[in-house]
């Protein structure tokens, strides 16, 4: 990947109204001028078309990502958003988050199609795995290790285990590896280590701008 590391991804999930998000974008954009790595915001799909121009207006370093991508290229798929429709608006797409696997029955086979669609639209997939045994589709460069027990629970994996998992993933492919699962301002530094864990995927602690800014400052 060409963006500088560490890579910090804010996954807002199904949270925030546009008004909340607009304030968040202003606050975070201002705070990251000196940040050496890359910060990506993944808002709800409905706000993506407003987020990209807003970050441009702000002269912001923030990159925009989607939380998912359709398995379909385009066509009669009510409710879906195809990669080609947001290709000009996002740089990254989270694919295979465990919440998608759990609540939307996403399978390895289907996720492979999503990765292909993202790549075709020139969107960089951030592919989530639960351990070193999760199948990673070809064409993926960024993998996020996200153990299910750590997501939204306040109980992260240990940095030692996360690093050992990351080494195993890197032995399988030339991946940029992120850790995700209860990352907070007070533990983020214990996870990121140059060449081992290249960044973090942050859910709950990314919602409040001040908390997220303090997380970025702790790096
Ligand atoms: P969390 O979520 O930071 O709230 O644990 C992480 C994620 O789901 O990506």
Tab-separated table of C-alpha atoms and ligand atoms in Angstrom:
chain	number	residue	atom	x	y	z
A	1	UNK	CA	0.000	0.000	0.000
A	2	UNK	CA	1.192	3.482	-0.788
A	3	UNK	CA	-0.282	5.461	2.122
A	4	UNK	CA	2.103	5.953	5.056
A	5	UNK	CA	1.902	3.697	8.113
A	6	UNK	CA	0.640	3.369	10.751
A	7	UNK	CA	-2.822	2.964	9.304
A	8	UNK	CA	-5.642	3.847	11.683
A	9	UNK	CA	-9.165	2.990	10.585
A	10	UNK	CA	-12.259	4.401	12.331
A	11	UNK	CA	-15.238	2.095	11.837
A	12	UNK	CA	-18.375	3.998	12.827
A	13	UNK	CA	-20.720	1.060	12.106
A	14	UNK	CA	-24.430	2.085	12.188
A	15	UNK	CA	-23.792	5.138	14.365
A	16	UNK	CA	-24.059	8.931	13.960
A	17	UNK	CA	-26.342	11.275	12.072
A	18	UNK	CA	-24.839	13.479	9.360
A	19	UNK	CA	-24.728	16.429	11.763
A	20	UNK	CA	-22.723	14.383	14.290
A	21	UNK	CA	-20.410	13.118	11.596
A	22	UNK	CA	-19.806	16.582	10.125
A	23	UNK	CA	-18.609	17.871	13.515
A	24	UNK	CA	-16.452	14.749	13.982
A	25	UNK	CA	-14.849	15.287	10.558
A	26	UNK	CA	-14.034	18.903	11.395
A	27	UNK	CA	-12.510	18.059	14.774
A	28	UNK	CA	-10.495	15.080	13.606
A	29	UNK	CA	-9.296	16.768	10.415
A	30	UNK	CA	-7.900	19.649	12.406
A	31	UNK	CA	-6.148	17.355	14.850
A	32	UNK	CA	-4.387	15.092	12.343
A	33	UNK	CA	-2.357	17.657	10.434
A	34	UNK	CA	0.811	16.453	12.171
A	35	UNK	CA	-0.050	12.757	12.231
A	36	UNK	CA	2.650	10.829	10.379
A	37	UNK	CA	0.522	7.862	9.302
A	38	UNK	CA	-2.845	7.484	7.563
A	39	UNK	CA	-6.280	7.906	9.116
A	40	UNK	CA	-9.335	6.432	7.397
A	41	UNK	CA	-12.934	7.113	8.372
A	42	UNK	CA	-15.562	4.511	7.481
A	43	UNK	CA	-18.979	6.142	7.994
A	44	UNK	CA	-22.359	4.594	7.272
A	45	UNK	CA	-22.819	4.066	3.552
A	46	UNK	CA	-25.511	6.753	3.417
A	47	UNK	CA	-22.983	9.468	4.368
A	48	UNK	CA	-20.164	8.508	2.036
A	49	UNK	CA	-21.219	10.822	-0.759
A	50	UNK	CA	-21.176	13.750	1.673
A	51	UNK	CA	-18.043	12.729	3.549
A	52	UNK	CA	-15.675	12.817	0.587
A	53	UNK	CA	-16.467	16.390	-0.546
A	54	UNK	CA	-16.524	17.527	3.067
A	55	UNK	CA	-12.982	16.239	3.686
A	56	UNK	CA	-11.850	17.959	0.473
A	57	UNK	CA	-13.457	21.249	1.561
A	58	UNK	CA	-11.696	20.959	4.895
A	59	UNK	CA	-8.357	20.304	3.191
A	60	UNK	CA	-8.292	17.227	5.375
A	61	UNK	CA	-5.721	14.423	5.334
A	62	UNK	CA	-8.497	11.988	6.236
A	63	UNK	CA	-9.130	9.175	3.763
A	64	UNK	CA	-12.578	7.704	3.330
A	65	UNK	CA	-13.519	4.029	3.381
A	66	UNK	CA	-16.717	2.017	3.254
A	67	UNK	CA	-17.676	-0.551	5.890
A	68	UNK	CA	-18.676	-3.075	3.245
A	69	UNK	CA	-19.172	-3.474	-0.479
A	70	UNK	CA	-21.780	-5.319	-2.489
A	71	UNK	CA	-21.065	-8.768	-3.828
A	72	UNK	CA	-22.786	-7.646	-7.049
A	73	UNK	CA	-21.166	-5.514	-9.694
A	74	UNK	CA	-24.399	-3.644	-10.518
A	75	UNK	CA	-27.975	-4.344	-11.494
A	76	UNK	CA	-31.298	-5.365	-9.973
A	77	UNK	CA	-30.202	-5.825	-6.345
A	78	UNK	CA	-32.499	-3.686	-4.229
A	79	UNK	CA	-30.766	-2.022	-1.319
A	80	UNK	CA	-27.228	-2.769	-2.485
A	81	UNK	CA	-24.406	-0.309	-3.123
A	82	UNK	CA	-21.988	-1.500	-5.784
A	83	UNK	CA	-18.253	-0.832	-5.631
A	84	UNK	CA	-18.427	1.006	-8.970
A	85	UNK	CA	-20.934	3.464	-7.440
A	86	UNK	CA	-18.574	4.593	-4.677
A	87	UNK	CA	-15.278	4.133	-6.504
A	88	UNK	CA	-14.735	7.887	-6.797
A	89	UNK	CA	-15.621	8.492	-3.157
A	90	UNK	CA	-13.604	5.935	-1.176
A	91	UNK	CA	-10.043	4.662	-1.110
A	92	UNK	CA	-10.631	1.659	1.149
A	93	UNK	CA	-13.381	-0.852	1.958
A	94	UNK	CA	-13.627	-3.073	5.026
A	95	UNK	CA	-14.574	-6.544	3.827
A	96	UNK	CA	-15.467	-9.598	5.905
A	97	UNK	CA	-16.019	-7.938	9.274
A	98	UNK	CA	-17.146	-10.592	11.764
A	99	UNK	CA	-20.429	-8.697	12.263
A	100	UNK	CA	-21.143	-9.221	8.553
A	101	UNK	CA	-20.268	-12.900	8.838
A	102	UNK	CA	-22.457	-13.268	11.937
A	103	UNK	CA	-25.537	-11.162	11.116
A	104	UNK	CA	-25.533	-11.358	7.325
A	105	UNK	CA	-24.237	-14.907	6.856
A	106	UNK	CA	-21.301	-13.815	4.728
A	107	UNK	CA	-19.181	-16.774	3.680
A	108	UNK	CA	-15.598	-17.126	2.467
A	109	UNK	CA	-16.862	-17.650	-1.083
A	110	UNK	CA	-19.000	-14.505	-1.046
A	111	UNK	CA	-16.206	-12.441	0.491
A	112	UNK	CA	-13.903	-13.486	-2.304
A	113	UNK	CA	-16.393	-11.932	-4.754
A	114	UNK	CA	-16.558	-8.738	-2.695
A	115	UNK	CA	-12.760	-8.444	-2.760
A	116	UNK	CA	-12.756	-8.915	-6.537
A	117	UNK	CA	-15.430	-6.227	-6.959
A	118	UNK	CA	-13.509	-3.797	-4.777
A	119	UNK	CA	-10.287	-4.406	-6.693
A	120	UNK	CA	-12.012	-3.940	-10.040
A	121	UNK	CA	-13.245	-0.542	-8.827
A	122	UNK	CA	-9.750	0.363	-7.606
A	123	UNK	CA	-10.787	0.266	-3.949
A	124	UNK	CA	-8.290	-1.230	-1.491
A	125	UNK	CA	-9.861	-4.007	0.611
A	126	UNK	CA	-9.141	-4.191	4.331
A	127	UNK	CA	-9.919	-7.839	4.883
A	128	UNK	CA	-10.901	-8.978	8.397
A	129	UNK	CA	-9.745	-12.327	9.743
A	130	UNK	CA	-10.420	-14.010	13.062
A	131	UNK	CA	-7.157	-15.924	13.184
A	132	UNK	CA	-4.463	-17.247	10.894
A	133	UNK	CA	-6.825	-19.913	9.537
A	134	UNK	CA	-9.356	-17.525	7.960
A	135	UNK	CA	-9.109	-17.756	4.173
A	136	UNK	CA	-7.692	-14.565	2.694
A	137	UNK	CA	-8.708	-14.040	-0.953
A	138	UNK	CA	-6.035	-13.302	-3.547
A	139	UNK	CA	-5.470	-9.617	-4.233
A	140	UNK	CA	-5.749	-8.612	-0.565
A	141	UNK	CA	-2.847	-6.523	0.742
A	142	UNK	CA	-4.266	-5.337	4.070
A	143	UNK	CA	-5.502	-7.804	6.659
A	144	UNK	CA	-7.126	-6.857	9.966
A	145	UNK	CA	-6.781	-9.405	12.752
A	146	UNK	CA	-9.998	-9.045	14.739
A	147	UNK	CA	-10.703	-11.796	17.282
A	148	UNK	CA	-14.461	-11.978	17.903
A	149	UNK	CA	-14.120	-12.052	21.702
A	150	UNK	CA	-12.403	-8.659	21.588
A	151	UNK	CA	-14.871	-6.760	19.400
A	152	UNK	CA	-16.905	-4.253	21.353
A	153	UNK	CA	-16.281	-6.082	24.633
A	154	UNK	CA	-13.653	-3.915	26.282
A	155	UNK	CA	-11.428	-7.003	26.474
A	156	UNK	CA	-8.736	-6.786	23.799
A	157	UNK	CA	-6.423	-9.589	22.840
A	158	UNK	CA	-3.028	-9.408	24.502
A	159	UNK	CA	-0.447	-7.488	22.483
A	160	UNK	CA	1.787	-10.592	22.604
A	161	UNK	CA	-0.876	-12.792	21.029
A	162	UNK	CA	-1.836	-10.137	18.471
A	163	UNK	CA	1.818	-9.805	17.455
A	164	UNK	CA	2.288	-13.528	17.204
A	165	UNK	CA	-0.859	-13.764	15.023
A	166	UNK	CA	0.424	-10.951	12.867
A	167	UNK	CA	3.737	-12.748	12.344
A	168	UNK	CA	1.816	-15.856	11.251
A	169	UNK	CA	-0.247	-13.799	8.791
A	170	UNK	CA	2.829	-12.088	7.422
A	171	UNK	CA	4.444	-15.504	6.935
A	172	UNK	CA	1.519	-16.391	4.652
A	173	UNK	CA	1.600	-13.273	2.495
A	174	UNK	CA	3.170	-9.831	2.180
A	175	UNK	CA	0.347	-8.258	4.187
A	176	UNK	CA	0.007	-4.978	5.983
A	177	UNK	CA	-1.554	-6.172	9.251
A	178	UNK	CA	-3.899	-4.236	11.523
A	179	UNK	CA	-5.190	-5.241	14.937
A	180	UNK	CA	-8.803	-4.560	15.902
A	181	UNK	CA	-10.880	-5.301	18.995
A	182	UNK	CA	-11.327	-2.971	21.973
A	183	UNK	CA	-8.499	-0.663	20.969
A	184	UNK	CA	-8.514	2.413	23.219
A	185	UNK	CA	-6.275	5.434	23.790
A	186	UNK	CA	-4.601	3.670	26.713
A	187	UNK	CA	-3.725	0.411	24.929
A	188	UNK	CA	-3.158	1.430	21.283
A	189	UNK	CA	0.565	1.879	21.718
A	190	UNK	CA	1.017	-1.652	23.004
A	191	UNK	CA	-0.314	-3.061	19.722
A	192	UNK	CA	1.382	-0.998	17.039
A	193	UNK	CA	4.929	-2.062	16.351
A	194	UNK	CA	6.822	-1.224	13.185
A	195	UNK	CA	7.046	-4.224	10.867
A	196	UNK	CA	4.794	-6.353	13.079
A	197	UNK	CA	1.454	-4.604	13.595
A	198	UNK	CA	1.081	-1.781	11.098
A	199	UNK	CA	-2.042	-0.131	12.444
A	200	UNK	CA	-5.389	-0.538	14.141
A	201	UNK	CA	-9.068	-0.842	13.313
A	202	UNK	CA	-11.073	1.060	15.900
A	203	UNK	CA	-14.805	0.775	16.554
A	204	UNK	CA	-16.273	2.209	19.777
A	205	UNK	CA	-13.249	4.357	20.638
A	206	UNK	CA	-13.506	6.110	17.268
A	207	UNK	CA	-17.020	7.458	17.812
A	208	UNK	CA	-16.150	10.275	20.154
A	209	UNK	CA	-13.838	12.703	18.309
A	210	UNK	CA	-11.902	13.712	21.435
A	211	UNK	CA	-11.313	10.112	22.434
A	212	UNK	CA	-10.224	9.215	18.919
A	213	UNK	CA	-7.877	12.194	18.752
A	214	UNK	CA	-6.340	11.169	22.054
A	215	UNK	CA	-5.910	7.641	20.642
A	216	UNK	CA	-4.072	9.104	17.638
A	217	UNK	CA	-1.919	11.213	19.918
A	218	UNK	CA	-0.982	8.132	21.985
A	219	UNK	CA	0.495	6.560	18.845
B	1	LIG	P1	-14.316	-2.150	18.849
B	1	LIG	O1	-14.673	-2.629	17.372
B	1	LIG	O2	-13.143	-1.218	18.727
B	1	LIG	O3	-15.542	-1.479	19.343
B	1	LIG	O4	-13.967	-3.370	19.625
B	1	LIG	C1	-13.672	-2.957	16.460
B	1	LIG	C2	-14.267	-3.393	15.164
B	1	LIG	O5	-15.366	-3.949	15.153
B	1	LIG	O6	-13.685	-3.166	14.082
